[in-house]
PDB file of N, CA and C in Angstrom:
ATOM      1  N   MET A   3       0.753  -7.385 -17.261  1.00 50.00           N
ATOM      2  CA  MET A   3       0.251  -6.834 -16.290  1.00 50.00           C
ATOM      3  C   MET A   3       1.306  -5.763 -15.762  1.00 50.00           C
ATOM      4  N   ASN A   4       0.746  -4.598 -15.372  1.00 57.00           N
ATOM      5  CA  ASN A   4       1.750  -3.555 -15.240  1.00 57.00           C
ATOM      6  C   ASN A   4       2.049  -3.460 -13.641  1.00 57.00           C
ATOM      7  N   ARG A   5       2.810  -4.215 -13.057  1.00 67.00           N
ATOM      8  CA  ARG A   5       2.905  -4.111 -11.355  1.00 67.00           C
ATOM      9  C   ARG A   5       4.186  -3.355 -11.028  1.00 67.00           C
ATOM     10  N   ILE A   6       3.609  -2.447  -9.756  1.00 63.00           N
ATOM     11  CA  ILE A   6       5.095  -1.527  -9.411  1.00 63.00           C
ATOM     12  C   ILE A   6       4.453  -1.516  -8.134  1.00 63.00           C
ATOM     13  N   VAL A   7       5.387  -1.661  -7.147  1.00 64.00           N
ATOM     14  CA  VAL A   7       5.494  -1.907  -5.491  1.00 64.00           C
ATOM     15  C   VAL A   7       6.013  -0.671  -5.162  1.00 64.00           C
ATOM     16  N   VAL A   8       5.411   0.462  -4.480  1.00 65.00           N
ATOM     17  CA  VAL A   8       5.818   1.900  -4.152  1.00 65.00           C
ATOM     18  C   VAL A   8       5.651   1.348  -2.316  1.00 65.00           C
ATOM     19  N   ILE A   9       6.823   1.460  -1.998  1.00 61.00           N
ATOM     20  CA  ILE A   9       6.418   1.334  -0.091  1.00 61.00           C
ATOM     21  C   ILE A   9       7.033   2.704   0.425  1.00 61.00           C
ATOM     22  N   THR A  10       6.226   3.780   1.103  1.00 55.00           N
ATOM     23  CA  THR A  10       6.715   4.985   1.638  1.00 55.00           C
ATOM     24  C   THR A  10       7.021   4.530   3.177  1.00 55.00           C
ATOM     25  N   SER A  11       7.859   5.026   3.969  1.00 53.00           N
ATOM     26  CA  SER A  11       8.310   4.717   4.892  1.00 53.00           C
ATOM     27  C   SER A  11       9.231   5.775   5.482  1.00 53.00           C
ATOM     28  N   ALA A  12       8.939   5.676   7.048  1.00 46.00           N
ATOM     29  CA  ALA A  12       9.735   6.867   7.583  1.00 46.00           C
ATOM     30  C   ALA A  12      11.013   6.145   7.877  1.00 46.00           C
ATOM     31  N   VAL A  13      12.166   6.777   7.628  1.00 45.00           N
ATOM     32  CA  VAL A  13      13.353   5.955   7.758  1.00 45.00           C
ATOM     33  C   VAL A  13      14.267   6.796   8.435  1.00 45.00           C
ATOM     34  N   LEU A  14      14.876   6.173   9.127  1.00 45.00           N
ATOM     35  CA  LEU A  14      16.058   6.702  10.175  1.00 45.00           C
ATOM     36  C   LEU A  14      17.249   6.918   9.512  1.00 45.00           C
ATOM     37  N   LEU A  15      17.526   8.089   9.051  1.00 46.00           N
ATOM     38  CA  LEU A  15      19.057   8.363   8.423  1.00 46.00           C
ATOM     39  C   LEU A  15      19.979   8.466   9.785  1.00 46.00           C
ATOM     40  N   LEU A  16      20.879   7.455   9.456  1.00 45.00           N
ATOM     41  CA  LEU A  16      21.976   7.023  10.261  1.00 45.00           C
ATOM     42  C   LEU A  16      23.233   7.621   9.954  1.00 45.00           C
ATOM     43  N   THR A  17      23.563   8.850  10.578  1.00 43.00           N
ATOM     44  CA  THR A  17      24.938   9.472   9.690  1.00 43.00           C
ATOM     45  C   THR A  17      25.551   9.992  11.696  1.00 43.00           C
ATOM     46  N   PRO A  18      26.747   9.498  11.648  1.00 42.00           N
ATOM     47  CA  PRO A  18      27.565  10.037  12.843  1.00 42.00           C
ATOM     48  C   PRO A  18      27.227  11.337  13.556  1.00 42.00           C
ATOM     49  N   GLY A  19      26.647  11.066  14.527  1.00 39.00           N
ATOM     50  CA  GLY A  19      25.994  12.165  15.587  1.00 39.00           C
ATOM     51  C   GLY A  19      24.721  12.880  15.153  1.00 39.00           C
ATOM     52  N   LEU A  20      24.308  12.079  13.898  1.00 37.00           N
ATOM     53  CA  LEU A  20      23.090  12.924  13.531  1.00 37.00           C
ATOM     54  C   LEU A  20      21.787  11.671  13.492  1.00 37.00           C
ATOM     55  N   ALA A  21      20.768  11.366  13.928  1.00 40.00           N
ATOM     56  CA  ALA A  21      19.799  10.393  13.400  1.00 40.00           C
ATOM     57  C   ALA A  21      18.435  11.579  12.707  1.00 40.00           C
ATOM     58  N   LYS A  22      18.058  11.432  12.073  1.00 38.00           N
ATOM     59  CA  LYS A  22      16.556  12.346  11.815  1.00 38.00           C
ATOM     60  C   LYS A  22      15.649  11.116  10.844  1.00 38.00           C
ATOM     61  N   ALA A  23      14.170  11.716  10.990  1.00 42.00           N
ATOM     62  CA  ALA A  23      13.397  10.961  10.016  1.00 42.00           C
ATOM     63  C   ALA A  23      13.364  11.316   8.771  1.00 42.00           C
ATOM     64  N   ALA A  24      13.248  10.829   7.524  1.00 50.00           N
ATOM     65  CA  ALA A  24      12.798  10.982   6.368  1.00 50.00           C
ATOM     66  C   ALA A  24      11.826  10.166   5.618  1.00 50.00           C
ATOM     67  N   GLU A  25      10.937  11.339   5.030  1.00 57.00           N
ATOM     68  CA  GLU A  25       9.738  10.451   4.244  1.00 57.00           C
ATOM     69  C   GLU A  25      10.532   9.737   2.532  1.00 57.00           C
ATOM     70  N   ASP A  26      10.557   8.733   2.336  1.00 74.00           N
ATOM     71  CA  ASP A  26      11.202   8.375   1.263  1.00 74.00           C
ATOM     72  C   ASP A  26      10.278   7.178   0.564  1.00 74.00           C
ATOM     73  N   SER A  27      10.444   7.176  -0.593  1.00 82.00           N
ATOM     74  CA  SER A  27       9.703   5.898  -1.305  1.00 82.00           C
ATOM     75  C   SER A  27      10.776   4.760  -1.532  1.00 82.00           C
ATOM     76  N   MET A  28      10.328   3.426  -1.659  1.00 85.00           N
ATOM     77  CA  MET A  28      11.154   2.385  -2.432  1.00 85.00           C
ATOM     78  C   MET A  28       9.979   1.781  -3.727  1.00 85.00           C
ATOM     79  N   ILE A  29      10.939   2.082  -4.800  1.00 87.00           N
ATOM     80  CA  ILE A  29       9.747   1.844  -6.018  1.00 87.00           C
ATOM     81  C   ILE A  29      10.500   0.293  -6.581  1.00 87.00           C
ATOM     82  N   VAL A  30       9.684  -0.797  -6.783  1.00 89.00           N
ATOM     83  CA  VAL A  30      10.253  -1.975  -7.324  1.00 89.00           C
ATOM     84  C   VAL A  30       9.184  -2.228  -8.396  1.00 89.00           C
ATOM     85  N   ARG A  31       9.774  -2.445  -9.447  1.00 88.00           N
ATOM     86  CA  ARG A  31       9.103  -2.803 -10.764  1.00 88.00           C
ATOM     87  C   ARG A  31       8.805  -4.206 -11.308  1.00 88.00           C
ATOM     88  N   LEU A  32       7.605  -4.698 -11.547  1.00 88.00           N
ATOM     89  CA  LEU A  32       7.792  -5.998 -11.551  1.00 88.00           C
ATOM     90  C   LEU A  32       6.861  -6.636 -12.538  1.00 88.00           C
ATOM     91  N   GLY A  33       6.218  -5.641 -13.308  1.00 87.00           N
ATOM     92  CA  GLY A  33       5.224  -5.858 -14.451  1.00 87.00           C
ATOM     93  C   GLY A  33       6.295  -6.776 -15.656  1.00 87.00           C
ATOM     94  N   ASP A  34       6.982  -7.127 -15.552  1.00 90.00           N
ATOM     95  CA  ASP A  34       7.951  -8.180 -16.597  1.00 90.00           C
ATOM     96  C   ASP A  34       7.641  -9.291 -16.257  1.00 90.00           C
ATOM     97  N   LEU A  35       7.095  -9.791 -14.846  1.00 89.00           N
ATOM     98  CA  LEU A  35       7.502 -11.244 -14.444  1.00 89.00           C
ATOM     99  C   LEU A  35       5.890 -11.507 -14.352  1.00 89.00           C
ATOM    100  N   ASN A  36       5.971 -12.818 -14.362  1.00 89.00           N
ATOM    101  CA  ASN A  36       4.666 -13.647 -13.789  1.00 89.00           C
ATOM    102  C   ASN A  36       4.880 -14.267 -12.347  1.00 89.00           C
ATOM    103  N   VAL A  37       4.509 -13.524 -11.477  1.00 89.00           N
ATOM    104  CA  VAL A  37       4.826 -13.859 -10.318  1.00 89.00           C
ATOM    105  C   VAL A  37       3.768 -15.140  -9.868  1.00 89.00           C
ATOM    106  N   ALA A  38       2.872 -15.599 -10.426  1.00 87.00           N
ATOM    107  CA  ALA A  38       2.395 -17.050 -10.093  1.00 87.00           C
ATOM    108  C   ALA A  38       3.016 -17.966 -10.436  1.00 87.00           C
ATOM    109  N   SER A  39       3.934 -17.906 -11.255  1.00 90.00           N
ATOM    110  CA  SER A  39       5.193 -19.120 -11.472  1.00 90.00           C
ATOM    111  C   SER A  39       6.114 -18.731 -10.272  1.00 90.00           C
ATOM    112  N   GLU A  40       6.927 -20.072  -9.791  1.00 89.00           N
ATOM    113  CA  GLU A  40       7.763 -20.197  -8.962  1.00 89.00           C
ATOM    114  C   GLU A  40       8.952 -19.027  -9.530  1.00 89.00           C
ATOM    115  N   ALA A  41       9.781 -19.502 -10.730  1.00 92.00           N
ATOM    116  CA  ALA A  41      10.895 -18.607 -10.980  1.00 92.00           C
ATOM    117  C   ALA A  41      10.350 -16.916 -11.298  1.00 92.00           C
ATOM    118  N   GLY A  42       9.047 -16.757 -11.388  1.00 92.00           N
ATOM    119  CA  GLY A  42       8.599 -15.249 -11.542  1.00 92.00           C
ATOM    120  C   GLY A  42       8.734 -14.772 -10.076  1.00 92.00           C
ATOM    121  N   ALA A  43       7.964 -15.500  -9.100  1.00 92.00           N
ATOM    122  CA  ALA A  43       7.948 -15.215  -7.597  1.00 92.00           C
ATOM    123  C   ALA A  43       9.386 -15.183  -6.739  1.00 92.00           C
ATOM    124  N   GLN A  44      10.679 -15.626  -7.369  1.00 93.00           N
ATOM    125  CA  GLN A  44      11.977 -15.991  -6.814  1.00 93.00           C
ATOM    126  C   GLN A  44      12.087 -14.527  -7.513  1.00 93.00           C
ATOM    127  N   SER A  45      12.166 -14.080  -8.630  1.00 93.00           N
ATOM    128  CA  SER A  45      12.837 -12.969  -9.413  1.00 93.00           C
ATOM    129  C   SER A  45      11.971 -11.856  -8.476  1.00 93.00           C
ATOM    130  N   ALA A  46      10.985 -11.477  -8.596  1.00 92.00           N
ATOM    131  CA  ALA A  46      10.277 -10.865  -7.539  1.00 92.00           C
ATOM    132  C   ALA A  46      11.146 -10.480  -6.114  1.00 92.00           C
ATOM    133  N   LEU A  47      10.888 -11.643  -5.598  1.00 93.00           N
ATOM    134  CA  LEU A  47      11.123 -11.231  -4.251  1.00 93.00           C
ATOM    135  C   LEU A  47      12.938 -11.040  -4.523  1.00 93.00           C
ATOM    136  N   ARG A  48      13.411 -11.290  -4.786  1.00 94.00           N
ATOM    137  CA  ARG A  48      14.963 -10.832  -5.399  1.00 94.00           C
ATOM    138  C   ARG A  48      15.192  -9.289  -5.632  1.00 94.00           C
ATOM    139  N   ARG A  49      14.142  -8.959  -6.466  1.00 93.00           N
ATOM    140  CA  ARG A  49      14.126  -7.618  -6.934  1.00 93.00           C
ATOM    141  C   ARG A  49      13.717  -6.481  -5.416  1.00 93.00           C
ATOM    142  N   ILE A  50      12.732  -7.221  -4.747  1.00 92.00           N
ATOM    143  CA  ILE A  50      12.301  -6.375  -3.698  1.00 92.00           C
ATOM    144  C   ILE A  50      13.510  -6.433  -2.389  1.00 92.00           C
ATOM    145  N   ARG A  51      13.997  -7.605  -2.333  1.00 93.00           N
ATOM    146  CA  ARG A  51      15.432  -7.605  -1.542  1.00 93.00           C
ATOM    147  C   ARG A  51      16.186  -6.815  -1.949  1.00 93.00           C
ATOM    148  N   LEU A  52      16.931  -6.534  -3.324  1.00 92.00           N
ATOM    149  CA  LEU A  52      17.782  -5.626  -3.597  1.00 92.00           C
ATOM    150  C   LEU A  52      17.185  -4.058  -3.587  1.00 92.00           C
ATOM    151  N   ALA A  53      16.224  -4.199  -3.676  1.00 90.00           N
ATOM    152  CA  ALA A  53      15.625  -2.643  -3.649  1.00 90.00           C
ATOM    153  C   ALA A  53      15.572  -2.421  -1.971  1.00 90.00           C
ATOM    154  N   ALA A  54      15.271  -3.202  -1.392  1.00 90.00           N
ATOM    155  CA  ALA A  54      15.200  -2.579   0.169  1.00 90.00           C
ATOM    156  C   ALA A  54      16.599  -2.905   0.469  1.00 90.00           C
ATOM    157  N   ASP A  55      17.677  -3.439  -0.096  1.00 90.00           N
ATOM    158  CA  ASP A  55      19.138  -3.079   0.086  1.00 90.00           C
ATOM    159  C   ASP A  55      19.507  -1.826  -0.058  1.00 90.00           C
ATOM    160  N   ARG A  56      19.021  -1.417  -1.299  1.00 88.00           N
ATOM    161  CA  ARG A  56      19.526  -0.052  -1.601  1.00 88.00           C
ATOM    162  C   ARG A  56      18.822   1.263  -0.764  1.00 88.00           C
ATOM    163  N   PHE A  57      17.619   1.107  -0.688  1.00 87.00           N
ATOM    164  CA  PHE A  57      16.972   1.828   0.173  1.00 87.00           C
ATOM    165  C   PHE A  57      17.533   2.341   1.585  1.00 87.00           C
ATOM    166  N   CYS A  58      17.724   1.166   2.283  1.00 87.00           N
ATOM    167  CA  CYS A  58      18.187   1.197   3.586  1.00 87.00           C
ATOM    168  C   CYS A  58      19.590   1.784   3.793  1.00 87.00           C
ATOM    169  N   GLY A  59      20.611   1.249   2.648  1.00 83.00           N
ATOM    170  CA  GLY A  59      21.879   1.824   2.713  1.00 83.00           C
ATOM    171  C   GLY A  59      22.671   0.993   3.931  1.00 83.00           C
ATOM    172  N   GLY A  60      23.652   1.813   4.531  1.00 76.00           N
ATOM    173  CA  GLY A  60      24.541   1.272   5.487  1.00 76.00           C
ATOM    174  C   GLY A  60      25.784   0.415   5.137  1.00 76.00           C
ATOM    175  N   HIS A  61      26.091   0.552   3.785  1.00 78.00           N
ATOM    176  CA  HIS A  61      27.199  -0.103   3.007  1.00 78.00           C
ATOM    177  C   HIS A  61      28.238   0.637   3.682  1.00 78.00           C
ATOM    178  N   GLY A  62      29.378  -0.110   4.098  1.00 79.00           N
ATOM    179  CA  GLY A  62      30.750   0.160   4.505  1.00 79.00           C
ATOM    180  C   GLY A  62      30.512   0.724   5.748  1.00 79.00           C
ATOM    181  N   ASP A  63      29.521   0.903   6.563  1.00 74.00           N
ATOM    182  CA  ASP A  63      29.214   1.245   7.790  1.00 74.00           C
ATOM    183  C   ASP A  63      29.440  -0.185   8.744  1.00 74.00           C
ATOM    184  N   ARG A  64      30.374  -0.161   9.785  1.00 79.00           N
ATOM    185  CA  ARG A  64      30.701  -1.629  10.452  1.00 79.00           C
ATOM    186  C   ARG A  64      30.290  -1.450  11.965  1.00 79.00           C
ATOM    187  N   SER A  65      29.820  -0.254  12.111  1.00 84.00           N
ATOM    188  CA  SER A  65      29.102   0.090  13.485  1.00 84.00           C
ATOM    189  C   SER A  65      28.005  -0.990  13.727  1.00 84.00           C
ATOM    190  N   MET A  66      28.065  -1.765  14.775  1.00 87.00           N
ATOM    191  CA  MET A  66      26.976  -2.990  15.231  1.00 87.00           C
ATOM    192  C   MET A  66      25.291  -1.711  15.153  1.00 87.00           C
ATOM    193  N   ARG A  67      25.616  -0.833  16.053  1.00 86.00           N
ATOM    194  CA  ARG A  67      24.251   0.023  16.067  1.00 86.00           C
ATOM    195  C   ARG A  67      23.660   0.366  14.752  1.00 86.00           C
ATOM    196  N   VAL A  68      24.603   0.660  13.706  1.00 84.00           N
ATOM    197  CA  VAL A  68      24.040   1.361  12.468  1.00 84.00           C
ATOM    198  C   VAL A  68      23.898  -0.241  11.470  1.00 84.00           C
ATOM    199  N   GLN A  69      24.261  -1.354  11.376  1.00 86.00           N
ATOM    200  CA  GLN A  69      24.253  -2.735  11.052  1.00 86.00           C
ATOM    201  C   GLN A  69      22.631  -3.263  11.313  1.00 86.00           C
ATOM    202  N   MET A  70      22.654  -2.894  12.744  1.00 87.00           N
ATOM    203  CA  MET A  70      21.473  -3.263  13.365  1.00 87.00           C
ATOM    204  C   MET A  70      20.006  -2.802  12.702  1.00 87.00           C
ATOM    205  N   ALA A  71      20.176  -1.559  12.810  1.00 87.00           N
ATOM    206  CA  ALA A  71      19.119  -0.626  12.122  1.00 87.00           C
ATOM    207  C   ALA A  71      19.169  -0.965  10.826  1.00 87.00           C
ATOM    208  N   VAL A  72      19.965  -1.051   9.968  1.00 87.00           N
ATOM    209  CA  VAL A  72      20.055  -1.288   8.716  1.00 87.00           C
ATOM    210  C   VAL A  72      19.216  -2.597   8.352  1.00 87.00           C
ATOM    211  N   GLY A  73      19.575  -3.493   9.134  1.00 89.00           N
ATOM    212  CA  GLY A  73      18.829  -4.847   8.733  1.00 89.00           C
ATOM    213  C   GLY A  73      17.734  -4.719   9.140  1.00 89.00           C
ATOM    214  N   ALA A  74      17.094  -3.927  10.636  1.00 89.00           N
ATOM    215  CA  ALA A  74      15.747  -3.662  10.877  1.00 89.00           C
ATOM    216  C   ALA A  74      14.936  -3.247   9.722  1.00 89.00           C
ATOM    217  N   CYS A  75      15.783  -2.007   8.687  1.00 88.00           N
ATOM    218  CA  CYS A  75      15.284  -1.623   7.975  1.00 88.00           C
ATOM    219  C   CYS A  75      14.823  -2.254   6.956  1.00 88.00           C
ATOM    220  N   ARG A  76      15.638  -2.938   6.238  1.00 90.00           N
ATOM    221  CA  ARG A  76      15.641  -3.887   5.209  1.00 90.00           C
ATOM    222  C   ARG A  76      14.507  -5.286   5.426  1.00 90.00           C
ATOM    223  N   GLY A  77      14.472  -5.507   6.421  1.00 91.00           N
ATOM    224  CA  GLY A  77      13.069  -6.635   7.097  1.00 91.00           C
ATOM    225  C   GLY A  77      11.993  -5.717   7.170  1.00 91.00           C
ATOM    226  N   GLU A  78      12.006  -4.797   7.334  1.00 89.00           N
ATOM    227  CA  GLU A  78      10.538  -4.170   7.242  1.00 89.00           C
ATOM    228  C   GLU A  78      10.174  -3.525   5.978  1.00 89.00           C
ATOM    229  N   MET A  79      11.092  -3.043   5.091  1.00 90.00           N
ATOM    230  CA  MET A  79      10.594  -3.036   3.785  1.00 90.00           C
ATOM    231  C   MET A  79      10.707  -3.977   2.800  1.00 90.00           C
ATOM    232  N   VAL A  80      11.050  -5.142   2.878  1.00 92.00           N
ATOM    233  CA  VAL A  80      10.653  -6.227   2.642  1.00 92.00           C
ATOM    234  C   VAL A  80       9.399  -7.004   3.118  1.00 92.00           C
ATOM    235  N   ASP A  81       9.313  -6.807   4.198  1.00 92.00           N
ATOM    236  CA  ASP A  81       7.765  -7.253   4.589  1.00 92.00           C
ATOM    237  C   ASP A  81       6.667  -6.487   4.025  1.00 92.00           C
ATOM    238  N   LYS A  82       7.034  -5.431   3.746  1.00 90.00           N
ATOM    239  CA  LYS A  82       5.940  -4.165   3.325  1.00 90.00           C
ATOM    240  C   LYS A  82       5.548  -4.472   1.600  1.00 90.00           C
ATOM    241  N   ALA A  83       6.559  -4.502   1.335  1.00 91.00           N
ATOM    242  CA  ALA A  83       6.394  -4.742  -0.572  1.00 91.00           C
ATOM    243  C   ALA A  83       6.153  -5.953  -0.484  1.00 91.00           C
ATOM    244  N   VAL A  84       6.138  -7.072   0.143  1.00 92.00           N
ATOM    245  CA  VAL A  84       5.490  -8.595  -0.175  1.00 92.00           C
ATOM    246  C   VAL A  84       3.995  -8.471   0.224  1.00 92.00           C
ATOM    247  N   ALA A  85       3.720  -7.723   1.395  1.00 92.00           N
ATOM    248  CA  ALA A  85       2.301  -7.615   1.945  1.00 92.00           C
ATOM    249  C   ALA A  85       1.529  -6.482   0.810  1.00 92.00           C
ATOM    250  N   GLN A  86       2.323  -5.729   0.489  1.00 90.00           N
ATOM    251  CA  GLN A  86       1.752  -4.663  -0.795  1.00 90.00           C
ATOM    252  C   GLN A  86       1.209  -5.730  -2.383  1.00 90.00           C
ATOM    253  N   LEU A  87       2.538  -6.396  -2.409  1.00 91.00           N
ATOM    254  CA  LEU A  87       2.090  -7.329  -3.854  1.00 91.00           C
ATOM    255  C   LEU A  87       1.286  -8.348  -3.261  1.00 91.00           C
ATOM    256  N   ASP A  88       0.973  -8.663  -1.844  1.00 91.00           N
ATOM    257  CA  ASP A  88      -0.363  -9.461  -2.169  1.00 91.00           C
ATOM    258  C   ASP A  88      -0.544 -10.664  -3.010  1.00 91.00           C
ATOM    259  N   ASP A  89       0.612 -11.232  -3.170  1.00 92.00           N
ATOM    260  CA  ASP A  89       0.772 -12.651  -4.198  1.00 92.00           C
ATOM    261  C   ASP A  89       1.157 -13.844  -3.292  1.00 92.00           C
ATOM    262  N   PRO A  90      -0.009 -14.990  -3.611  1.00 92.00           N
ATOM    263  CA  PRO A  90       0.235 -15.671  -2.745  1.00 92.00           C
ATOM    264  C   PRO A  90       1.969 -16.416  -2.613  1.00 92.00           C
ATOM    265  N   THR A  91       2.407 -16.844  -4.159  1.00 92.00           N
ATOM    266  CA  THR A  91       3.404 -17.084  -4.061  1.00 92.00           C
ATOM    267  C   THR A  91       4.374 -16.579  -3.561  1.00 92.00           C
ATOM    268  N   VAL A  92       4.845 -15.349  -3.921  1.00 92.00           N
ATOM    269  CA  VAL A  92       5.569 -14.749  -3.383  1.00 92.00           C
ATOM    270  C   VAL A  92       5.781 -14.688  -1.731  1.00 92.00           C
ATOM    271  N   THR A  93       4.395 -14.547  -1.387  1.00 92.00           N
ATOM    272  CA  THR A  93       4.455 -14.503   0.207  1.00 92.00           C
ATOM    273  C   THR A  93       5.028 -15.881   0.748  1.00 92.00           C
ATOM    274  N   ALA A  94       4.962 -16.675   0.097  1.00 91.00           N
ATOM    275  CA  ALA A  94       4.891 -18.211   0.663  1.00 91.00           C
ATOM    276  C   ALA A  94       6.806 -18.395   0.415  1.00 91.00           C
ATOM    277  N   LEU A  95       7.074 -17.857  -0.746  1.00 92.00           N
ATOM    278  CA  LEU A  95       8.521 -17.656  -0.663  1.00 92.00           C
ATOM    279  C   LEU A  95       9.181 -16.792   0.251  1.00 92.00           C
ATOM    280  N   HIS A  96       8.796 -15.801   0.556  1.00 92.00           N
ATOM    281  CA  HIS A  96       8.909 -14.799   1.589  1.00 92.00           C
ATOM    282  C   HIS A  96       9.273 -15.435   2.950  1.00 92.00           C
ATOM    283  N   ARG A  97       8.099 -16.294   3.360  1.00 91.00           N
ATOM    284  CA  ARG A  97       7.971 -17.058   4.808  1.00 91.00           C
ATOM    285  C   ARG A  97       9.018 -17.887   4.857  1.00 91.00           C
ATOM    286  N   GLY A  98       9.216 -18.509   3.533  1.00 87.00           N
ATOM    287  CA  GLY A  98      10.209 -19.792   3.470  1.00 87.00           C
ATOM    288  C   GLY A  98       9.627 -20.914   3.611  1.00 87.00           C
ATOM    289  N   GLU A  99       8.252 -20.919   3.224  1.00 68.00           N
ATOM    290  CA  GLU A  99       7.305 -22.136   2.715  1.00 68.00           C
ATOM    291  C   GLU A  99       7.800 -22.853   1.503  1.00 68.00           C
ATOM    292  N   THR A 100       7.775 -23.850   1.721  1.00 54.00           N
ATOM    293  CA  THR A 100       8.263 -24.853   0.332  1.00 54.00           C
ATOM    294  C   THR A 100       6.741 -25.622   0.223  1.00 54.00           C
ATOM    295  N   ALA A 101       6.680 -25.575  -0.509  1.00 53.00           N
ATOM    296  CA  ALA A 101       5.890 -27.127  -1.337  1.00 53.00           C
ATOM    297  C   ALA A 101       6.410 -28.543  -0.559  1.00 53.00           C
ATOM    298  N   ILE A 102       5.488 -29.405  -0.331  1.00 46.00           N
ATOM    299  CA  ILE A 102       6.176 -30.700   0.246  1.00 46.00           C
ATOM    300  C   ILE A 102       5.654 -31.669  -0.924  1.00 46.00           C
ATOM    301  N   ARG A 103       6.381 -32.271  -1.667  1.00 48.00           N
ATOM    302  CA  ARG A 103       5.968 -33.141  -2.745  1.00 48.00           C
ATOM    303  C   ARG A 103       6.466 -34.523  -2.443  1.00 48.00           C
ATOM    304  N   LEU A 104       5.420 -35.822  -2.089  1.00 47.00           N
ATOM    305  CA  LEU A 104       5.399 -36.766  -1.919  1.00 47.00           C
ATOM    306  C   LEU A 104       5.845 -37.837  -3.186  1.00 47.00           C
ATOM    307  N   ALA A 105       6.531 -38.560  -3.012  1.00 53.00           N
ATOM    308  CA  ALA A 105       6.815 -39.496  -4.134  1.00 53.00           C
ATOM    309  C   ALA A 105       5.489 -40.474  -4.214  1.00 53.00           C
ATOM    310  N   ARG A 106       5.617 -41.026  -5.631  1.00 57.00           N
ATOM    311  CA  ARG A 106       4.645 -42.088  -5.334  1.00 57.00           C
ATOM    312  C   ARG A 106       5.286 -43.312  -5.242  1.00 57.00           C
ATOM    313  N   ARG A 107       4.535 -44.464  -4.938  1.00 57.00           N
ATOM    314  CA  ARG A 107       5.187 -45.863  -5.058  1.00 57.00           C
ATOM    315  C   ARG A 107       4.777 -46.327  -6.630  1.00 57.00           C
TER     316      ARG A 107
END
């Protein structure tokens, strides 16, 4: 299955003394993964998070304001990508849901 998640978002570019909106896209390729399996879903979520990290930037800037904006951007982009992928296993992992397994006697 050839799956590509493309998220387009208005991004706030934070540079010293200048803030402007820009339209940009985050692309995550997942076609080689079986997202129905837990291992595939974990890999997909990892790729989505890494793509959001690269997309939102902010590396090296220690300003609290910038770091808060970058964190919000990352969270928003991961949320959007998971929603667009619309896979129950990936969604459950993203929400922190885990299956509860009970031992038999």
